[in-house]
Coordinates of C-alpha atoms and ligand atoms in Angstrom, one line a residue:
F1 CA 30.6 55.2 -137.2
K2 CA 33.2 54.7 -134.5
G3 CA 35.3 57.5 -136.1
L4 CA 32.6 60.0 -135.3
L5 CA 32.8 59.4 -131.5
R6 CA 35.1 61.1 -129.0
R7 CA 34.9 57.8 -127.1
P8 CA 34.7 54.9 -129.7
D9 CA 34.8 52.4 -126.8
L10 CA 31.2 53.4 -125.9
I11 CA 30.1 51.3 -128.8
Q12 CA 29.8 47.8 -127.3
S13 CA 28.3 44.9 -129.2
Q14 CA 28.6 42.2 -126.5
G15 CA 26.2 41.6 -123.7
Y16 CA 27.2 42.7 -120.2
I17 CA 26.7 40.0 -117.5
G18 CA 28.3 39.7 -114.1
G19 CA 30.6 42.6 -114.9
R20 CA 32.0 41.0 -118.0
W21 CA 31.4 41.8 -121.7
L22 CA 30.3 38.5 -123.3
N23 CA 29.3 37.0 -126.6
A24 CA 26.1 35.1 -126.7
L25 CA 26.5 31.5 -125.4
S26 CA 25.4 30.3 -128.8
G27 CA 28.0 32.5 -130.5
K28 CA 25.3 34.1 -132.6
T29 CA 24.9 37.8 -133.5
Y30 CA 22.2 39.8 -135.3
T31 CA 22.4 43.0 -137.3
I32 CA 20.9 46.2 -136.4
I33 CA 19.9 48.8 -139.0
D34 CA 20.3 52.6 -139.1
P35 CA 16.8 53.6 -140.2
S36 CA 17.9 57.0 -141.5
L37 CA 20.2 55.5 -144.1
D38 CA 18.5 52.1 -144.4
A39 CA 21.9 50.5 -143.9
P40 CA 23.4 47.9 -141.5
L41 CA 24.8 49.6 -138.4
A42 CA 26.4 46.9 -136.2
D43 CA 26.4 43.2 -135.3
V44 CA 25.3 42.6 -131.7
A45 CA 25.3 39.5 -129.5
A46 CA 22.1 37.6 -130.0
M47 CA 21.4 36.4 -126.5
T48 CA 18.7 33.9 -125.5
A49 CA 17.1 32.4 -122.4
D50 CA 20.4 30.6 -121.6
D51 CA 22.3 33.9 -121.3
T52 CA 19.4 35.3 -119.4
N53 CA 19.7 32.6 -116.8
V54 CA 23.4 33.4 -116.3
A55 CA 22.5 37.0 -115.9
I56 CA 19.8 36.2 -113.3
E57 CA 22.3 34.2 -111.3
A58 CA 24.8 37.0 -111.5
A59 CA 22.2 39.5 -110.3
D60 CA 21.1 37.3 -107.5
E61 CA 24.6 36.9 -106.2
A62 CA 25.3 40.6 -106.5
F63 CA 22.1 41.4 -104.6
Q64 CA 23.4 39.7 -101.5
Q65 CA 26.1 42.5 -101.2
W66 CA 24.4 45.4 -102.9
R67 CA 21.4 45.2 -100.6
N68 CA 23.6 45.8 -97.6
T69 CA 25.5 48.8 -99.0
T70 CA 24.6 52.2 -97.5
P71 CA 22.4 54.7 -99.3
N72 CA 25.4 57.1 -99.3
H73 CA 27.5 54.5 -101.2
R74 CA 24.8 53.9 -103.8
A75 CA 24.1 57.6 -104.1
A76 CA 27.7 58.4 -104.8
I77 CA 27.8 55.8 -107.7
L78 CA 24.5 57.1 -109.2
Q79 CA 25.7 60.7 -109.0
K80 CA 29.0 59.8 -110.7
W81 CA 27.1 58.0 -113.4
D82 CA 24.9 61.0 -113.9
R83 CA 28.0 63.2 -114.5
L84 CA 29.5 60.6 -116.9
L85 CA 26.3 60.6 -119.0
R86 CA 26.4 64.4 -119.2
E87 CA 30.1 64.4 -120.1
N88 CA 29.4 61.9 -122.9
E89 CA 26.1 63.3 -124.1
A90 CA 27.3 64.0 -127.6
D91 CA 28.5 60.4 -128.2
L92 CA 25.5 58.8 -126.5
G93 CA 23.2 61.0 -128.5
L94 CA 24.8 60.0 -131.7
I95 CA 24.7 56.3 -130.9
M96 CA 21.0 56.6 -130.0
S97 CA 20.2 58.7 -133.1
K98 CA 22.0 56.2 -135.4
E99 CA 20.2 53.2 -134.1
S100 CA 16.7 54.6 -133.4
G101 CA 16.4 57.5 -136.0
K102 CA 15.7 60.0 -133.2
P103 CA 16.7 63.5 -134.3
I104 CA 20.1 64.3 -132.8
A105 CA 19.0 67.3 -130.7
E106 CA 16.2 65.2 -129.1
A107 CA 18.6 62.3 -128.5
I108 CA 21.0 64.6 -126.7
G109 CA 18.1 66.0 -124.7
E110 CA 17.1 62.4 -123.8
V111 CA 20.6 61.7 -122.4
S112 CA 20.1 64.7 -120.1
Y113 CA 16.6 63.4 -119.1
A114 CA 18.2 60.0 -118.3
A115 CA 20.9 61.6 -116.2
D116 CA 18.3 63.5 -114.3
Y117 CA 16.7 60.2 -113.2
L118 CA 20.1 58.9 -111.9
K119 CA 20.7 62.3 -110.1
F120 CA 17.1 62.4 -108.7
F121 CA 17.2 58.9 -107.3
G122 CA 20.8 59.3 -106.2
H123 CA 19.4 62.0 -103.9
E124 CA 16.1 60.4 -103.1
C125 CA 17.6 57.3 -101.6
L126 CA 19.4 59.4 -99.0
R127 CA 16.1 60.5 -97.5
Y128 CA 14.0 57.4 -98.3
E129 CA 12.5 56.2 -95.0
G130 CA 10.0 54.0 -93.3
F131 CA 7.8 55.2 -90.4
M132 CA 7.1 54.7 -86.7
I133 CA 3.6 53.6 -85.9
P134 CA 1.8 54.7 -82.7
S135 CA 1.5 51.4 -80.8
H136 CA -1.9 49.9 -79.9
A137 CA -0.6 48.3 -76.7
H138 CA 1.8 49.1 -73.9
G139 CA 5.3 47.7 -74.0
R140 CA 5.4 47.6 -77.8
K141 CA 7.2 49.6 -80.5
M142 CA 5.9 49.3 -84.0
M143 CA 7.5 50.4 -87.2
A144 CA 7.5 49.9 -91.0
I145 CA 10.8 49.7 -92.9
R146 CA 11.6 49.7 -96.6
Q147 CA 13.6 46.9 -98.1
P148 CA 14.7 46.2 -101.7
V149 CA 12.6 43.6 -103.5
G150 CA 15.5 41.8 -105.0
V151 CA 16.5 41.0 -108.6
C152 CA 14.4 43.1 -111.0
A153 CA 13.8 42.2 -114.6
M154 CA 13.5 45.2 -117.0
I155 CA 12.2 45.1 -120.6
T156 CA 12.6 48.4 -122.4
P157 CA 11.4 49.9 -125.7
W158 CA 13.3 51.5 -128.6
N159 CA 11.6 54.9 -128.5
F160 CA 13.5 56.1 -125.4
P161 CA 16.5 53.8 -125.5
I162 CA 18.4 55.4 -122.5
G163 CA 15.6 57.4 -120.8
M164 CA 13.4 54.3 -120.0
L165 CA 16.5 52.4 -118.8
A166 CA 17.5 55.2 -116.4
R167 CA 13.9 55.6 -115.2
K168 CA 14.0 51.9 -114.1
V169 CA 17.6 51.3 -113.2
G170 CA 17.9 54.6 -111.2
P171 CA 15.3 53.8 -108.6
A172 CA 16.0 50.1 -108.6
L173 CA 19.7 50.5 -107.8
A174 CA 19.0 53.4 -105.4
A175 CA 16.6 51.1 -103.5
G176 CA 19.3 48.3 -103.3
C177 CA 17.9 46.0 -106.0
T178 CA 19.9 44.5 -108.8
A179 CA 18.8 44.4 -112.5
V180 CA 18.6 42.2 -115.6
V181 CA 17.7 44.3 -118.6
K182 CA 16.5 43.2 -122.0
P183 CA 16.7 46.3 -124.2
A184 CA 14.6 46.5 -127.3
E185 CA 16.1 44.6 -130.2
S186 CA 16.5 47.7 -132.4
T187 CA 18.4 49.8 -129.8
P188 CA 20.9 47.7 -127.8
L189 CA 23.9 50.0 -128.4
S190 CA 22.4 52.8 -126.3
A191 CA 21.7 50.4 -123.4
L192 CA 25.2 48.9 -123.7
A193 CA 26.9 52.4 -123.8
F194 CA 24.8 53.3 -120.7
A195 CA 26.1 50.2 -119.0
K196 CA 29.7 51.0 -120.0
L197 CA 29.4 54.3 -118.2
G198 CA 27.8 52.6 -115.2
E199 CA 30.7 50.3 -114.9
E200 CA 33.1 53.3 -114.9
A201 CA 30.9 55.0 -112.3
G202 CA 31.5 52.0 -110.0
V203 CA 28.4 49.9 -110.4
P204 CA 29.7 46.6 -109.1
A205 CA 29.7 43.4 -111.2
G206 CA 26.3 41.7 -111.5
V207 CA 24.3 44.7 -110.1
M208 CA 23.2 45.6 -113.6
N209 CA 23.2 43.1 -116.5
I210 CA 22.3 43.8 -120.1
V211 CA 21.1 40.9 -122.3
P212 CA 20.8 42.1 -125.9
S213 CA 18.7 39.9 -128.2
A214 CA 17.1 39.6 -131.6
R215 CA 13.3 39.8 -131.8
E216 CA 13.0 36.0 -132.2
A217 CA 14.3 35.6 -128.7
A218 CA 12.2 38.3 -127.0
S219 CA 9.4 36.0 -125.9
E220 CA 11.6 33.2 -124.5
I221 CA 13.6 35.8 -122.6
G222 CA 10.4 37.4 -121.4
R223 CA 9.1 34.1 -120.2
T224 CA 12.4 33.2 -118.5
L225 CA 12.4 36.5 -116.6
S226 CA 8.7 36.0 -115.6
V227 CA 8.8 32.4 -114.4
T228 CA 12.2 32.4 -112.5
P229 CA 11.4 32.7 -108.8
T230 CA 14.6 34.6 -107.9
V231 CA 13.4 37.5 -110.1
R232 CA 11.1 39.3 -107.7
K233 CA 9.8 42.1 -109.9
L234 CA 9.3 42.7 -113.6
T235 CA 9.0 46.2 -115.1
F236 CA 8.0 46.7 -118.7
T237 CA 7.6 49.6 -121.1
G238 CA 6.0 48.7 -124.4
S239 CA 2.8 47.6 -126.1
T240 CA -0.4 46.7 -124.2
V241 CA -0.4 43.3 -126.0
V242 CA 3.0 42.3 -124.7
G243 CA 2.3 43.8 -121.3
K244 CA -0.7 41.6 -120.8
I245 CA 1.3 38.5 -121.8
L246 CA 4.1 39.3 -119.3
T247 CA 1.6 40.1 -116.5
E248 CA 0.0 36.8 -117.1
Q249 CA 3.3 34.9 -117.1
C250 CA 4.4 36.8 -113.9
A251 CA 1.3 35.5 -112.1
S252 CA 3.0 32.0 -112.1
T253 CA 5.5 33.4 -109.5
L254 CA 3.4 36.2 -108.2
K255 CA 5.9 38.9 -109.0
K256 CA 5.4 42.5 -108.5
V257 CA 4.8 44.1 -111.9
S258 CA 5.0 47.6 -113.3
M259 CA 3.6 48.1 -116.7
E260 CA 3.9 51.3 -118.8
L261 CA 1.9 50.5 -121.9
G262 CA 0.2 52.0 -124.9
G263 CA -1.8 55.2 -125.0
L264 CA -4.4 56.8 -127.2
A265 CA -4.1 60.3 -125.8
P266 CA -7.0 62.7 -126.6
F267 CA -5.9 66.3 -127.3
I268 CA -8.9 68.7 -126.9
V269 CA -8.9 72.3 -128.1
F270 CA -11.9 74.4 -126.9
D271 CA -13.1 77.6 -128.6
D272 CA -11.9 79.5 -125.5
A273 CA -8.3 78.3 -126.0
D274 CA -5.3 80.4 -127.0
I275 CA -5.2 78.9 -130.5
P276 CA -1.6 79.6 -131.5
A277 CA -0.5 78.1 -128.1
A278 CA -2.7 75.0 -128.8
V279 CA -1.2 74.6 -132.3
E280 CA 2.3 74.8 -130.8
G281 CA 1.4 72.4 -127.9
L282 CA 0.1 69.9 -130.4
V283 CA 3.2 70.1 -132.6
Q284 CA 5.4 69.6 -129.6
A285 CA 3.4 66.7 -128.2
K286 CA 2.6 65.0 -131.5
F287 CA 5.8 65.3 -133.5
R288 CA 8.3 64.6 -130.8
N289 CA 10.4 61.6 -131.8
T290 CA 8.6 61.8 -135.1
G291 CA 5.3 60.8 -133.4
Q292 CA 6.7 57.8 -131.7
T293 CA 6.0 58.2 -128.0
C294 CA 3.3 56.6 -125.9
V295 CA 2.1 60.1 -124.7
C296 CA 1.7 61.4 -128.2
P297 CA -1.8 62.7 -128.9
N298 CA -3.7 60.2 -131.0
R299 CA -7.1 61.7 -131.2
V300 CA -7.3 65.5 -131.7
Y301 CA -10.7 67.1 -131.0
V302 CA -11.2 70.7 -131.9
Q303 CA -14.4 72.7 -131.1
A304 CA -16.5 73.7 -134.1
G305 CA -15.9 77.5 -133.7
S306 CA -12.1 77.2 -133.9
F307 CA -11.9 74.2 -136.2
D308 CA -11.1 76.0 -139.5
E309 CA -8.6 78.4 -137.9
F310 CA -6.9 75.7 -135.9
S311 CA -6.6 73.5 -139.0
K312 CA -5.2 76.3 -141.1
Q313 CA -2.5 77.3 -138.5
L314 CA -1.6 73.6 -137.9
V315 CA -1.1 72.8 -141.6
K316 CA 1.1 75.9 -141.9
R317 CA 3.2 75.0 -138.8
V318 CA 3.6 71.3 -139.7
S319 CA 4.6 72.1 -143.3
E320 CA 7.5 74.1 -141.8
L321 CA 9.0 71.0 -140.0
K322 CA 12.1 69.7 -141.6
Q323 CA 12.7 66.0 -142.1
G324 CA 15.9 64.2 -142.8
V325 CA 18.8 62.1 -141.6
A326 CA 18.4 61.9 -137.8
H327 CA 22.0 62.2 -136.8
Q328 CA 22.6 65.3 -138.9
R329 CA 21.7 68.5 -137.2
G330 CA 18.9 70.8 -138.3
F331 CA 16.0 68.3 -138.7
D332 CA 12.8 68.3 -136.6
L333 CA 11.7 64.9 -137.9
G334 CA 13.7 61.7 -138.7
P335 CA 12.6 58.3 -140.1
L336 CA 10.4 55.9 -138.1
I337 CA 12.0 53.0 -136.3
N338 CA 11.9 50.8 -139.5
S339 CA 10.2 50.5 -142.9
G340 CA 7.7 48.1 -141.5
A341 CA 6.3 50.9 -139.3
V342 CA 5.9 53.1 -142.4
E343 CA 4.0 50.3 -144.2
K344 CA 1.7 49.8 -141.3
L345 CA 0.9 53.4 -140.9
T346 CA 0.5 54.0 -144.7
A347 CA -2.2 51.3 -144.6
V348 CA -4.0 53.1 -141.8
V349 CA -3.9 56.4 -143.7
E350 CA -5.1 54.7 -146.9
E351 CA -7.9 53.0 -145.1
A352 CA -9.0 56.3 -143.6
I353 CA -9.0 58.0 -147.0
E354 CA -11.1 55.2 -148.5
L355 CA -13.6 55.6 -145.7
G356 CA -13.9 59.4 -146.4
A357 CA -11.1 61.1 -144.6
K358 CA -9.6 64.2 -146.4
P359 CA -5.8 64.9 -146.3
L360 CA -5.0 68.5 -145.5
L361 CA -1.3 67.7 -145.7
G362 CA 0.9 64.7 -146.6
A363 CA -0.6 61.3 -147.2
T364 CA 2.1 60.9 -149.9
K365 CA 5.0 58.6 -150.4
N366 CA 8.2 59.9 -148.8
P367 CA 11.2 60.2 -151.2
L368 CA 13.8 60.2 -148.4
G369 CA 13.8 56.4 -147.9
P370 CA 11.8 53.4 -146.9
A371 CA 11.7 54.2 -143.2
Y372 CA 10.4 57.8 -143.6
M373 CA 6.8 58.8 -143.2
T374 CA 5.5 62.1 -144.5
P375 CA 3.8 64.2 -141.9
T376 CA 0.1 63.9 -142.5
I377 CA -2.9 65.8 -141.3
L378 CA -6.4 64.3 -142.0
T379 CA -9.8 65.7 -141.4
N380 CA -13.4 64.3 -141.9
I381 CA -12.6 61.5 -139.5
S382 CA -15.2 59.0 -138.3
T383 CA -14.8 56.7 -135.3
N384 CA -14.7 53.5 -137.3
M385 CA -11.4 54.4 -138.9
R386 CA -8.3 52.8 -137.4
V387 CA -6.6 56.2 -137.3
A388 CA -9.2 57.2 -134.7
K389 CA -9.1 54.1 -132.5
E390 CA -5.6 52.5 -132.8
E391 CA -2.3 53.9 -131.4
C392 CA -0.6 55.4 -134.5
F393 CA 3.1 55.6 -133.7
G394 CA 4.1 58.2 -136.3
P395 CA 3.6 61.8 -137.6
I396 CA -0.1 61.6 -138.3
V397 CA -2.8 63.9 -137.0
A398 CA -6.5 63.0 -137.3
L399 CA -8.7 66.1 -136.6
Q400 CA -12.2 65.6 -135.3
K401 CA -14.8 68.3 -134.8
F402 CA -16.9 68.6 -131.6
E403 CA -19.7 70.9 -130.3
T404 CA -20.0 70.6 -126.6
E405 CA -17.8 69.8 -123.5
E406 CA -20.0 66.9 -122.6
E407 CA -19.8 65.3 -126.0
V408 CA -16.0 65.6 -126.2
L409 CA -15.5 64.3 -122.7
K410 CA -17.5 61.2 -123.5
A411 CA -15.6 60.7 -126.8
A412 CA -12.2 61.2 -125.1
N413 CA -13.0 58.6 -122.4
N414 CA -14.5 56.1 -124.8
T415 CA -11.4 53.9 -124.8
E416 CA -9.7 51.2 -122.7
M417 CA -6.5 53.3 -122.9
G418 CA -5.7 55.9 -120.2
L419 CA -2.1 57.2 -120.3
A420 CA -2.0 60.9 -121.2
A421 CA -4.7 63.5 -122.1
Y422 CA -4.4 67.1 -123.0
A423 CA -6.8 70.0 -123.0
F424 CA -6.4 73.6 -124.1
T425 CA -8.8 76.2 -122.6
Q426 CA -8.6 79.5 -120.9
D427 CA -11.6 78.8 -118.7
L428 CA -10.5 77.9 -115.2
G429 CA -13.6 75.9 -114.3
R430 CA -13.4 73.9 -117.5
A431 CA -9.6 73.3 -117.0
W432 CA -10.4 71.9 -113.5
R433 CA -13.2 69.7 -114.9
M434 CA -10.9 68.4 -117.5
S435 CA -8.2 67.5 -115.0
E436 CA -10.7 65.6 -112.9
Q437 CA -12.8 64.0 -115.5
L438 CA -10.4 62.9 -118.2
E439 CA -9.7 59.2 -117.6
A440 CA -5.9 59.2 -117.8
G441 CA -2.9 58.9 -115.6
M442 CA -1.5 62.2 -116.7
V443 CA -3.2 65.4 -117.9
G444 CA -1.6 68.3 -119.7
L445 CA -3.5 71.6 -119.4
N446 CA -2.4 74.2 -121.9
V447 CA 0.8 72.4 -122.4
G448 CA 2.0 69.7 -124.7
L449 CA 5.2 68.4 -123.0
I450 CA 4.5 66.9 -119.5
S451 CA 7.3 64.4 -118.7
A452 CA 9.7 65.3 -115.9
V453 CA 11.6 63.1 -113.4
Q454 CA 9.9 64.8 -110.5
A455 CA 6.4 63.8 -111.8
P456 CA 4.7 60.4 -111.4
F457 CA 4.5 58.8 -114.9
G458 CA 2.0 56.1 -115.7
G459 CA -1.4 55.1 -116.9
I460 CA -4.8 53.9 -115.8
K461 CA -7.2 51.4 -117.4
Q462 CA -5.3 49.2 -119.9
S463 CA -2.4 51.7 -120.2
G464 CA -0.6 50.4 -117.2
L465 CA 0.1 49.5 -113.6
G466 CA 2.3 51.5 -111.2
R467 CA 4.1 54.8 -111.5
E468 CA 7.7 55.7 -112.4
G469 CA 9.7 58.7 -111.4
S470 CA 8.9 61.2 -108.6
I471 CA 9.2 60.8 -104.9
I472 CA 7.1 57.6 -105.1
G473 CA 9.4 56.1 -107.8
M474 CA 11.3 53.9 -105.4
D475 CA 8.2 52.4 -103.8
D476 CA 7.7 49.8 -106.6
Y477 CA 11.3 48.5 -106.0
T478 CA 10.8 48.0 -102.3
E479 CA 8.8 45.9 -99.9
L480 CA 7.3 47.6 -96.8
K481 CA 8.0 45.4 -93.8
Y482 CA 6.1 45.8 -90.6
V483 CA 8.2 45.2 -87.4
C484 CA 6.5 44.8 -84.0
M485 CA 8.8 44.8 -81.0
G486 CA 7.3 43.6 -77.8
G487 CA 8.3 42.9 -74.1
L488 CA 9.6 46.5 -73.6
Ligands
ADP501 P1 7.1 47.4 -130.3 O1 6.2 46.6 -131.2 O2 7.0 48.9 -130.5 O3 8.6 47.0 -130.4 P2 6.8 45.9 -128.0 O4 5.9 46.0 -126.9 O5 6.6 44.8 -128.9 O6 6.7 47.2 -128.8 O7 8.3 46.0 -127.6 C1 8.8 46.5 -126.4 C2 9.8 45.5 -125.8 O8 9.1 44.3 -125.6 C3 11.0 45.2 -126.6 O9 12.1 45.1 -125.8 C4 10.6 43.9 -127.2 O10 11.7 43.1 -127.6 C5 9.9 43.3 -126.1 N1 9.0 42.1 -126.4 C6 8.3 41.9 -127.5 N2 7.6 40.8 -127.5 C7 7.8 40.2 -126.3 C8 7.4 39.1 -125.5 N3 6.5 38.2 -126.1 N4 7.9 38.9 -124.3 C9 8.8 39.7 -123.8 N5 9.2 40.8 -124.4 C10 8.8 41.1 -125.6

């Protein structure tokens, strides 16, 4: 698809290590698939732990200079990179849409979201400061200063192939850290195109390294990044299962870890809600990226008095959504990341129906291709169904009825997950109670889209550790050092 790009050179299939575009040391490649067309898209360097070690050395060497650059210098590079992303948003959007199946308009929107992170941290590092401490004794000055942690390992997912990269690389580089990135196996081209523009923006050799790899090598690369002492921090966005493995491995070198893991977001609609707004909020939150985001509502609770009306409006609205080839304009929904994801979710829907769930929409085989999942709405849900207790990464809504606020709060919090939660109500007191009592890192009240670079993103319980973005977004990439000066 090079011919479709204004800048065909943005398609890179080699890894990027120490400022050079390299084949895997083994010489091997692997094939990535366009899920919309169910066709091979590109052959990409299949890097392994050996290549990762070279990248870590490059990042460590580069750190010795990068850490001593001024914030102004780093800000200028991040701001140029931000501009380059925006200038090339159409090409980057197309690359992302082809390899991930994200609808093109959303993919272009994500490029702008990613650029916002570079811009935000390009500004933030200019005013990022430590603090003076009132001394407890005469003749002493006390202060706390911020210093970059060092080489940071980053393992990123396929559902936001550039956004998650920028959310990690932006604050890391702003703070003076260097990075070794392992992008998800399905979406390396987006990460490599992002790096290509970073190179043009003036990111020095070794400051950011990208190690693409096939799924088979994910665990050995993860282990290498976790156990190498020169890597001082590991940041991961992905499933809770993998996040726990990495956290455990990182204990061996006592690294700082940031974990942005799975969710099981409750979406609660009270009888006093603006029902059309709640329907719209659910459609926005649930069907974004065809239902494949970690903040997508996974359990929808509707109060008994509004249940029928809400269901009716939802079915009507969802049946209007258009599904098709992601990189062609005009579709609200694309395929899922691969046909395996469709098989997994189809089994979840079938199990629910066997156990008594009733489909109000969908639950049928999709004629568009093996990676497409038909938008599905189920009712008559019971809590033993997987659809009600497992994260379903796809366009499935499982509607549950509730009677009282107390009951729904208990049900919503009855999980080990705690990333996002949503509630729709016009009652101020109830809105306040929901924001305080829902066990989640992020709460949307009367709104379905909550992510923004200015806001702290992250989860509680087993949904994660640490926060990304916002004015505290650089904290996880720095150490706070206390300095006590005596004899004054
Ligand atoms: P998904 O199943 O949706 O791909 P994962 O959590 O498995 O979610 O994937 C997120 C990222 O984690 C990807 O970059 C993937 O390659 C990587 N990954 C998967 N397994 C491991 C592992 N054992 N160690 C390190 N990284 C892993």
